[in-house]
Short mmCIF file of C-alpha atoms and ligand atoms in Angstrom, two decimals:
data_model
loop_
_atom_site.label_atom_id
_atom_site.label_comp_id
_atom_site.label_asym_id
_atom_site.label_seq_id
_atom_site.Cartn_x
_atom_site.Cartn_y
_atom_site.Cartn_z
CA MET K 324 43.58 8.94 13.63
CA SER K 325 40.33 7.08 12.53
CA ARG K 326 39.88 6.59 8.61
CA TYR K 327 37.55 9.30 8.40
CA GLU K 328 39.81 11.76 9.72
CA ASP K 329 42.55 10.71 7.75
CA LEU K 330 40.57 11.42 4.52
CA ALA K 331 39.13 14.31 5.96
CA ALA K 332 42.83 15.62 6.77
CA GLU K 333 44.06 14.57 2.98
CA PHE K 334 40.97 15.94 1.04
CA GLY K 335 39.96 18.46 3.27
CA THR K 336 35.86 19.10 4.11
CA PRO K 337 33.26 19.25 2.99
CA LEU K 338 34.34 15.36 1.79
CA TYR K 339 31.78 12.93 0.76
CA VAL K 340 32.85 9.25 1.49
CA TYR K 341 31.17 6.23 -0.66
CA ASP K 342 32.19 2.80 0.26
CA LEU K 343 31.20 0.35 -2.88
CA ASP K 344 31.31 -2.52 -0.70
CA GLU K 345 28.08 -1.19 1.14
CA VAL K 346 26.56 -0.88 -2.27
CA GLU K 347 26.99 -4.22 -3.49
CA ALA K 348 25.67 -5.14 -0.09
CA ALA K 349 22.56 -3.29 -0.31
CA ARG K 350 22.16 -4.46 -4.00
CA LYS K 351 22.48 -8.18 -2.92
CA GLN K 352 20.11 -7.51 -0.08
CA LEU K 353 17.26 -5.73 -1.99
CA PHE K 354 17.53 -8.65 -4.86
CA ASP K 355 17.09 -11.22 -2.12
CA GLN K 356 14.09 -9.51 -0.97
CA LEU K 357 12.49 -9.61 -4.55
CA PRO K 358 11.21 -12.70 -6.39
CA GLU K 359 13.25 -14.19 -9.70
CA PRO K 360 12.58 -13.42 -12.54
CA PHE K 361 12.67 -9.55 -11.71
CA GLU K 362 14.60 -6.69 -12.85
CA LEU K 363 15.34 -3.55 -10.60
CA PHE K 364 15.92 -0.15 -11.62
CA TYR K 365 18.43 1.99 -9.76
CA ALA K 366 16.79 5.27 -9.87
CA LEU K 367 20.41 8.08 -10.77
CA LYS K 368 18.29 10.82 -9.06
CA ALA K 369 19.25 9.09 -5.84
CA ASN K 370 23.36 9.69 -7.16
CA PRO K 371 24.46 9.71 -10.35
CA HIS K 372 28.32 8.96 -9.46
CA PRO K 373 29.30 6.69 -12.18
CA ASP K 374 31.56 4.65 -9.99
CA LEU K 375 28.87 3.68 -7.73
CA LEU K 376 26.68 3.18 -10.93
CA ALA K 377 29.30 0.93 -11.86
CA ALA K 378 29.22 -1.45 -8.98
CA LEU K 379 25.47 -1.52 -9.53
CA ARG K 380 25.54 -2.58 -12.82
CA SER K 381 28.48 -4.96 -12.57
CA GLY K 382 29.83 -7.57 -10.06
CA GLU K 383 28.53 -10.70 -8.90
CA GLY K 384 24.79 -11.47 -8.72
CA ARG K 385 21.98 -10.11 -10.11
CA LYS K 386 22.80 -6.79 -11.66
CA CYS K 387 20.55 -3.49 -11.79
CA ARG K 388 19.11 -1.41 -14.95
CA ALA K 389 18.88 2.26 -14.50
CA GLU K 390 15.84 4.80 -14.38
CA ILE K 391 17.07 8.01 -15.70
CA SER K 392 15.14 11.25 -15.78
CA SER K 393 17.30 13.77 -18.05
CA THR K 394 19.97 13.49 -20.65
CA GLY K 395 22.69 14.00 -17.88
CA GLU K 396 21.41 11.11 -15.98
CA LEU K 397 21.81 9.52 -19.45
CA ALA K 398 25.72 10.70 -19.96
CA ASN K 399 26.26 9.07 -16.36
CA ALA K 400 24.82 5.93 -16.88
CA LEU K 401 26.96 5.75 -20.55
CA ALA K 402 29.74 6.68 -18.62
CA ALA K 403 29.37 4.09 -15.91
CA GLY K 404 28.71 1.11 -18.50
CA PHE K 405 25.28 0.90 -19.02
CA ALA K 406 23.61 0.75 -22.67
CA GLY K 407 21.50 3.03 -23.65
CA SER K 408 18.92 -0.27 -23.97
CA ASP K 409 19.64 -0.79 -20.33
CA CYS K 410 17.65 2.61 -19.50
CA LEU K 411 14.43 3.40 -18.50
CA TYR K 412 13.33 7.01 -19.45
CA THR K 413 11.17 8.48 -17.07
CA GLY K 414 9.52 12.02 -16.16
CA PRO K 415 6.41 14.09 -17.42
CA GLY K 416 8.09 16.65 -19.66
CA LYS K 417 10.20 15.63 -21.80
CA THR K 418 11.20 17.64 -24.60
CA PHE K 419 11.75 16.49 -28.40
CA GLY K 420 15.64 17.80 -28.07
CA GLU K 421 16.22 15.11 -25.41
CA LEU K 422 14.22 12.49 -26.33
CA ARG K 423 16.38 12.66 -30.01
CA GLU K 424 19.48 12.54 -27.82
CA ALA K 425 18.10 9.75 -25.47
CA MET K 426 17.02 7.66 -28.54
CA SER K 427 20.24 8.29 -30.72
CA LEU K 428 22.17 6.73 -27.87
CA GLY K 429 20.14 3.71 -27.75
CA VAL K 430 17.19 4.24 -25.23
CA ARG K 431 14.34 2.34 -26.21
CA MET K 432 12.04 2.21 -23.30
CA PHE K 433 10.09 5.40 -22.36
CA SER K 434 7.51 5.53 -19.26
CA THR K 435 5.12 8.41 -20.26
CA ASP K 436 2.33 10.68 -18.23
CA SER K 437 0.02 11.57 -20.85
CA VAL K 438 -1.18 11.44 -24.35
CA THR K 439 1.36 14.29 -25.49
CA ASP K 440 3.94 12.69 -23.71
CA VAL K 441 3.46 9.37 -26.03
CA GLN K 442 3.25 11.66 -29.14
CA HIS K 443 6.40 12.87 -28.32
CA VAL K 444 7.99 9.49 -28.49
CA GLY K 445 6.39 8.70 -31.25
CA THR K 446 7.31 11.86 -33.65
CA ILE K 447 11.27 11.50 -32.46
CA ALA K 448 10.86 7.50 -33.21
CA THR K 449 9.22 7.93 -36.28
CA GLU K 450 11.99 10.83 -37.37
CA LEU K 451 14.61 8.40 -36.21
CA GLY K 452 12.86 5.04 -38.01
CA ILE K 453 12.73 3.26 -34.85
CA THR K 454 9.98 1.81 -32.85
CA ALA K 455 10.10 2.74 -29.35
CA GLU K 456 8.54 0.98 -26.07
CA VAL K 457 6.28 2.82 -24.00
CA LEU K 458 5.13 2.07 -20.63
CA LEU K 459 1.94 4.27 -19.37
CA ARG K 460 2.44 5.40 -16.32
CA VAL K 461 -0.29 4.87 -14.37
CA ASN K 462 -1.98 7.12 -11.41
CA LEU K 463 -4.65 4.31 -9.60
CA ALA K 464 -7.50 6.07 -8.15
CA THR K 465 -6.79 3.94 -5.28
CA ALA K 466 -3.92 3.65 -2.53
CA SER K 467 -3.00 1.18 0.01
CA ALA K 468 -0.29 2.41 2.63
CA GLY K 469 -0.87 5.08 5.05
CA SER K 470 3.26 5.78 5.62
CA GLY K 471 6.28 6.94 3.17
CA ILE K 472 5.73 9.87 0.55
CA ARG K 473 3.01 9.45 -1.42
CA MET K 474 2.97 10.04 -5.32
CA THR K 475 -0.22 8.70 -6.88
CA GLY K 476 -4.29 8.66 -6.10
CA THR K 477 -3.82 12.35 -6.26
CA PRO K 478 -4.17 14.89 -8.82
CA SER K 479 -0.71 14.72 -10.44
CA GLN K 480 1.89 15.66 -13.30
CA PHE K 481 2.79 12.04 -13.03
CA GLY K 482 0.97 9.25 -14.76
CA PHE K 483 -2.35 8.61 -16.80
CA ASP K 484 -5.33 8.94 -14.81
CA ALA K 485 -6.51 5.49 -14.38
CA GLU K 486 -10.03 6.10 -14.93
CA LEU K 487 -9.61 7.72 -18.40
CA LEU K 488 -7.44 5.73 -20.08
CA PRO K 489 -10.33 3.46 -21.21
CA GLU K 490 -11.15 7.31 -23.12
CA GLU K 491 -7.57 7.84 -24.15
CA LEU K 492 -6.37 4.54 -24.97
CA PRO K 493 -7.54 4.22 -28.78
CA GLN K 494 -5.77 7.65 -29.30
CA LEU K 495 -2.66 6.00 -27.66
CA ARG K 496 -2.75 3.35 -29.87
CA ARG K 497 -2.96 5.41 -33.11
CA VAL K 498 0.29 6.81 -32.44
CA ASP K 499 3.05 5.76 -34.70
CA GLY K 500 6.81 4.77 -33.52
CA VAL K 501 5.60 3.32 -30.71
CA THR K 502 4.45 -0.02 -29.15
CA ILE K 503 2.27 0.33 -25.87
CA ALA K 504 4.82 -2.22 -23.68
CA GLY K 505 3.02 -2.25 -20.48
CA MET K 506 2.51 -0.19 -17.52
CA HIS K 507 4.69 1.74 -14.98
CA LEU K 508 3.13 2.57 -11.15
CA PHE K 509 5.20 4.04 -8.36
CA PRO K 510 2.70 5.08 -5.49
CA LEU K 511 5.01 5.90 -3.02
CA SER K 512 8.88 6.16 -1.83
CA ASN K 513 10.52 5.30 1.66
CA THR K 514 8.33 3.16 3.40
CA ALA K 515 9.92 1.17 6.32
CA ASP K 516 7.08 -0.21 7.59
CA GLU K 517 6.83 -3.80 5.90
CA GLU K 518 2.92 -4.48 6.09
CA ALA K 519 2.63 -0.99 4.34
CA LEU K 520 4.76 -1.55 1.63
CA VAL K 521 3.27 -5.08 0.58
CA GLY K 522 -0.07 -3.37 0.96
CA GLU K 523 0.56 -1.00 -1.54
CA PHE K 524 2.34 -3.78 -3.86
CA GLN K 525 -0.53 -5.50 -3.85
CA ASN K 526 -2.89 -2.69 -4.58
CA THR K 527 -0.31 -1.73 -7.58
CA ILE K 528 -0.44 -5.44 -8.98
CA ALA K 529 -4.20 -5.94 -8.62
CA GLY K 530 -5.04 -2.54 -9.84
CA ALA K 531 -2.55 -2.81 -13.01
CA ALA K 532 -4.09 -6.54 -13.65
CA ALA K 533 -7.61 -5.18 -13.59
CA LEU K 534 -6.55 -2.45 -15.87
CA ALA K 535 -4.94 -4.41 -18.37
CA GLU K 536 -8.02 -6.52 -18.78
CA GLN K 537 -10.44 -3.73 -18.81
CA LEU K 538 -8.58 -2.11 -21.40
CA ASP K 539 -7.54 -5.49 -23.40
CA LEU K 540 -3.86 -4.54 -23.50
CA PRO K 541 -1.54 -7.01 -22.67
CA LEU K 542 1.26 -6.19 -20.74
CA ARG K 543 5.00 -7.38 -21.70
CA TYR K 544 6.30 -5.10 -18.87
CA LEU K 545 5.16 -4.19 -15.46
CA ASP K 546 7.34 -1.96 -13.40
CA ILE K 547 5.52 -1.93 -9.91
CA GLY K 548 7.67 0.69 -8.51
CA GLY K 549 9.85 0.93 -5.14
CA GLY K 550 9.35 2.23 -1.79
CA PHE K 551 12.39 0.67 -0.21
CA SER K 552 13.31 3.12 2.88
CA ILE K 553 17.12 3.77 4.76
CA PRO K 554 17.73 6.59 7.28
CA TYR K 555 18.59 9.86 5.59
CA GLY K 556 21.44 11.75 7.46
CA ILE K 557 21.17 9.87 10.87
CA PRO K 558 22.42 6.55 11.81
CA GLY K 559 20.64 2.92 11.41
CA GLY K 560 20.54 0.56 8.85
CA ARG K 561 18.28 -0.12 5.84
CA ALA K 562 14.97 -1.58 6.70
CA SER K 563 14.38 -5.44 6.22
CA TYR K 564 11.43 -6.98 4.27
CA PRO K 565 11.35 -10.64 5.08
CA LYS K 566 8.16 -11.22 3.94
CA LEU K 567 7.98 -9.47 0.76
CA ARG K 568 9.35 -11.96 -1.55
CA HIS K 569 6.43 -14.25 -0.72
CA GLU K 570 3.82 -11.91 -1.04
CA LEU K 571 5.13 -10.42 -4.00
CA GLU K 572 4.80 -14.26 -5.47
CA VAL K 573 1.76 -14.84 -3.70
CA ALA K 574 -0.10 -11.71 -5.60
CA LEU K 575 1.47 -12.41 -8.76
CA ASP K 576 0.13 -15.87 -9.17
CA THR K 577 -2.86 -14.53 -8.49
CA HIS K 578 -2.93 -11.82 -10.78
CA PHE K 579 -0.67 -12.85 -13.52
CA PRO K 580 -0.27 -16.28 -13.61
CA GLU K 581 2.35 -16.50 -16.14
CA TRP K 582 4.73 -13.84 -14.49
CA ARG K 583 7.61 -16.88 -13.83
CA GLN K 584 8.00 -17.05 -17.44
CA GLY K 585 8.37 -13.72 -18.06
CA THR K 586 4.88 -12.68 -19.03
CA PRO K 587 4.45 -10.02 -18.02
CA GLN K 588 8.89 -9.07 -17.25
CA LEU K 589 8.59 -7.43 -13.37
CA ALA K 590 10.51 -4.73 -12.32
CA CYS K 591 11.03 -2.35 -9.58
CA GLU K 592 12.93 0.65 -8.80
CA SER K 593 14.94 1.84 -6.09
CA GLY K 594 17.34 5.03 -5.30
CA ARG K 595 17.79 5.69 -1.52
CA TYR K 596 17.81 1.91 -0.58
CA LEU K 597 20.35 0.95 -2.65
CA ILE K 598 23.17 3.70 -2.15
CA GLY K 599 22.06 5.26 0.85
CA ALA K 600 24.38 3.73 3.76
CA SER K 601 27.30 3.69 1.28
CA GLY K 602 27.72 7.37 1.96
CA THR K 603 28.98 9.71 5.04
CA LEU K 604 29.58 13.24 4.66
CA LEU K 605 32.29 15.07 6.65
CA ALA K 606 31.97 18.39 7.78
CA GLY K 607 34.18 20.68 9.40
CA VAL K 608 33.32 22.96 12.30
CA THR K 609 34.02 26.75 11.56
CA ASN K 610 32.78 28.36 13.71
CA VAL K 611 30.43 27.82 17.33
CA LYS K 612 29.04 31.17 18.78
CA VAL K 613 26.68 31.64 21.47
CA SER K 614 23.77 33.97 20.55
CA ARG K 615 20.78 34.69 23.72
CA GLY K 616 22.17 31.37 25.28
CA SER K 617 21.52 29.38 22.51
CA ARG K 618 24.76 27.89 20.95
CA PHE K 619 25.35 27.62 16.93
CA VAL K 620 27.78 25.14 15.51
CA ILE K 621 28.65 26.24 12.24
CA LEU K 622 29.99 23.99 9.58
CA ASP K 623 31.54 24.12 6.44
CA ALA K 624 28.78 21.94 4.72
CA GLY K 625 25.54 23.19 4.38
CA ILE K 626 22.09 22.92 2.25
CA ASN K 627 24.49 23.59 -0.46
CA THR K 628 25.99 20.43 -0.09
CA PHE K 629 24.00 18.03 1.72
CA GLY K 630 19.73 17.81 2.00
CA GLY K 631 19.14 20.94 -0.19
CA MET K 632 16.09 19.13 -1.35
CA SER K 633 14.54 19.62 1.97
CA GLY K 634 16.90 22.38 3.42
CA LEU K 635 13.88 25.07 2.58
CA GLY K 636 11.29 25.28 4.96
CA ARG K 637 11.74 21.94 6.73
CA LEU K 638 14.42 20.68 8.73
CA LEU K 639 16.56 17.33 8.63
CA PRO K 640 16.71 15.04 11.42
CA VAL K 641 20.27 15.21 10.96
CA GLN K 642 22.83 13.58 13.89
CA VAL K 643 26.40 13.74 13.48
CA GLY K 644 29.04 11.49 14.94
CA THR K 645 32.45 12.02 16.18
CA ASP K 646 34.12 9.62 18.10
CA ALA K 647 33.42 11.78 21.77
CA GLU K 648 30.42 11.62 23.81
CA THR K 649 27.20 13.90 23.10
CA THR K 650 27.17 16.57 25.63
CA GLN K 651 25.24 19.50 24.64
CA THR K 652 22.19 20.44 22.15
CA VAL K 653 23.03 23.12 19.73
CA SER K 654 21.67 24.30 16.46
CA LEU K 655 23.67 22.66 13.77
CA VAL K 656 23.74 24.90 10.74
CA GLY K 657 25.85 25.44 7.46
CA PRO K 658 27.94 28.48 6.23
CA LEU K 659 25.20 29.95 3.66
CA CYS K 660 23.49 33.20 4.04
CA THR K 661 20.00 32.26 4.62
CA PRO K 662 18.78 31.21 8.06
CA GLY K 663 17.17 28.32 6.11
CA ASP K 664 20.82 26.85 6.28
CA THR K 665 19.77 24.78 9.40
CA PHE K 666 20.52 21.01 9.56
CA GLY K 667 18.67 20.72 12.95
CA ARG K 668 17.87 23.24 16.02
CA ALA K 669 18.09 20.74 18.72
CA VAL K 670 20.94 18.20 17.71
CA LYS K 671 22.82 16.71 20.51
CA VAL K 672 26.83 16.90 19.47
CA PRO K 673 29.96 16.75 21.65
CA ASP K 674 31.85 19.74 22.90
CA LEU K 675 32.68 21.03 19.50
CA ALA K 676 35.02 23.59 18.57
CA PRO K 677 36.83 24.92 15.03
CA GLY K 678 38.52 22.40 13.65
CA ASP K 679 36.66 19.55 14.65
CA VAL K 680 35.37 17.07 11.93
CA VAL K 681 31.70 15.47 12.64
CA ARG K 682 30.17 12.62 10.27
CA ILE K 683 26.68 12.61 8.86
CA PRO K 684 25.59 9.11 8.18
CA ASN K 685 23.50 7.74 5.60
CA VAL K 686 24.01 10.11 3.03
CA GLY K 687 24.94 8.47 -0.04
CA ALA K 688 21.41 9.07 -1.39
CA TYR K 689 20.20 12.55 -2.41
CA GLY K 690 23.53 14.19 -1.59
CA PRO K 691 25.31 16.83 -3.95
CA THR K 692 23.16 16.73 -7.02
CA ALA K 693 20.04 16.93 -4.89
CA SER K 694 21.35 20.24 -3.16
CA LEU K 695 21.62 23.76 -3.92
CA LEU K 696 25.08 23.27 -5.22
CA MET K 697 25.21 26.71 -6.72
CA PHE K 698 23.51 28.83 -4.52
CA LEU K 699 26.10 31.44 -2.81
CA GLY K 700 28.65 30.25 -5.33
CA ARG K 701 30.50 27.86 -3.22
CA PRO K 702 32.83 24.51 -4.66
CA SER K 703 30.87 21.61 -4.92
CA PRO K 704 32.12 18.95 -2.04
CA THR K 705 35.11 16.66 -3.11
CA GLU K 706 33.75 12.87 -3.42
CA VAL K 707 35.60 10.29 -2.42
CA VAL K 708 34.79 6.46 -3.30
CA VAL K 709 36.73 3.80 -1.60
CA ARG K 710 36.35 -0.18 -1.44
CA GLY K 711 37.32 -0.83 1.97
CA ASP K 712 41.05 0.84 2.67
CA GLU K 713 41.34 1.29 -0.98
CA ILE K 714 40.64 5.01 -2.42
CA VAL K 715 38.88 4.32 -6.08
CA SER K 716 38.61 7.83 -7.08
CA VAL K 717 38.30 11.39 -5.68
CA SER K 718 36.24 13.72 -7.59
CA ARG K 719 34.36 17.10 -7.58
CA LEU K 720 30.90 18.01 -9.67
CA ASP K 721 32.39 21.21 -11.71
CA HIS K 722 30.27 24.30 -11.84
CA SER K 723 31.85 27.29 -12.75
CA ARG K 724 31.43 30.45 -11.53
CA VAL K 725 31.34 32.66 -14.40
CA TYR K 726 28.29 33.60 -16.73
CA SER K 727 29.70 32.73 -20.51
CA ASN K 728 27.88 34.17 -23.67
CA GLN K 729 29.26 31.21 -25.47
CA ALA K 730 27.86 28.50 -23.71
CA VAL K 731 24.58 29.65 -24.73
CA ALA K 732 23.26 27.68 -27.70
CA ARG K 733 20.41 29.65 -29.99
C1 PLP J 2131 9.78 7.20 -10.67
C2 PLP J 2131 10.71 7.31 -9.79
N1 PLP J 2131 11.40 5.93 -9.36
C3 PLP J 2131 12.12 5.97 -8.32
C4 PLP J 2131 12.43 6.73 -7.19
C5 PLP J 2131 13.39 6.62 -6.16
O1 PLP J 2131 12.99 6.77 -5.05
P1 PLP J 2131 13.95 6.39 -3.66
O2 PLP J 2131 14.95 6.75 -4.07
O3 PLP J 2131 12.96 6.54 -2.59
O4 PLP J 2131 13.76 4.75 -3.58
C6 PLP J 2131 11.46 8.09 -7.50
C7 PLP J 2131 11.58 8.90 -6.43
O5 PLP J 2131 11.24 9.84 -6.40
C8 PLP J 2131 10.51 7.97 -8.34
O6 PLP J 2131 9.90 9.29 -8.46
#
């Protein structure tokens, strides 16, 4: 039996297997493609599992900080050994309650998306007698790259519209309890094309420099975002960016001549690149049926287990692996009572029968917590963390199937 079959036999399916060696390899690969000094935030939305987080914040070489968007993610970051001061808190709808909790637990840096967002941070910082650092997330009017998931240059809940900042800045400067430490830009995600990624970073760096000058706003900190790519649910490796380091150095030398001395301190962010390749989903075949000439392979993992974010309305290009040759084309579906629970309609697979186990690769990012975990009340998948042949931990996110009035705080 292969290693994966052994694990599936021991822990059942659906089963996520994460390999810490792969997490550390990804962290090293990404840091090697970035200049120095440069900080790197791991975006917990990709996978908040504390063992994976611990591998990103410790060990040999350059270490990650944590980008969080909720108090739940903060709890996971702290459980993994990050300090509150290692975290950048982002998101356009921060509430007073979560700001109070985050600041009480030591978070001091917040990415902000509007005047009211900055005011909210200032209100809670003042209440707690501290000063919080805010980064102004900027939605530049211009964009560069043509590929990837675009998140700027259009109307958005994220970021200040760059053209309005000159008008809004006087108000921001009057907010008590905060220091405007710099800017945060996150124009796009998941770009395998190096030229497009470099072009976007060049645009971001030039845009931030021009805006800082126009606003007369010295930057202590500049987070230029991410966009680093890896396949999702299909075979393949992390994208490689051999020119990125040099191109970033050139752009930074041009626009921020003191960046090598840490003015501003540079940072970027990544979720999927750091963690995607570490994860493999093992799913069991529960049934195979033919309907009007089409063959359906029904798995015990559906969009409640993987790909929930993309499960409604669009199909994932999932490919499954087993040790056998692919012989047929099938619809690969999950166990849920909705036709939306479909991974793919023309997926090439070996001859599969109930009881077989298939592997879906590159699912370390945007797996369980990005899925419809609660939908139809099925248990969460088991998650096994390994380092080579050693099993580090076995866990399962617990969600109650019963409603409890006591859990509701009034
Ligand atoms: C602000 C921010 N940072 C980081 C990420 C992580 O993106 P990725 O997993 O593609 O690296 C995202 C994803 O949407 C994001 O919005």
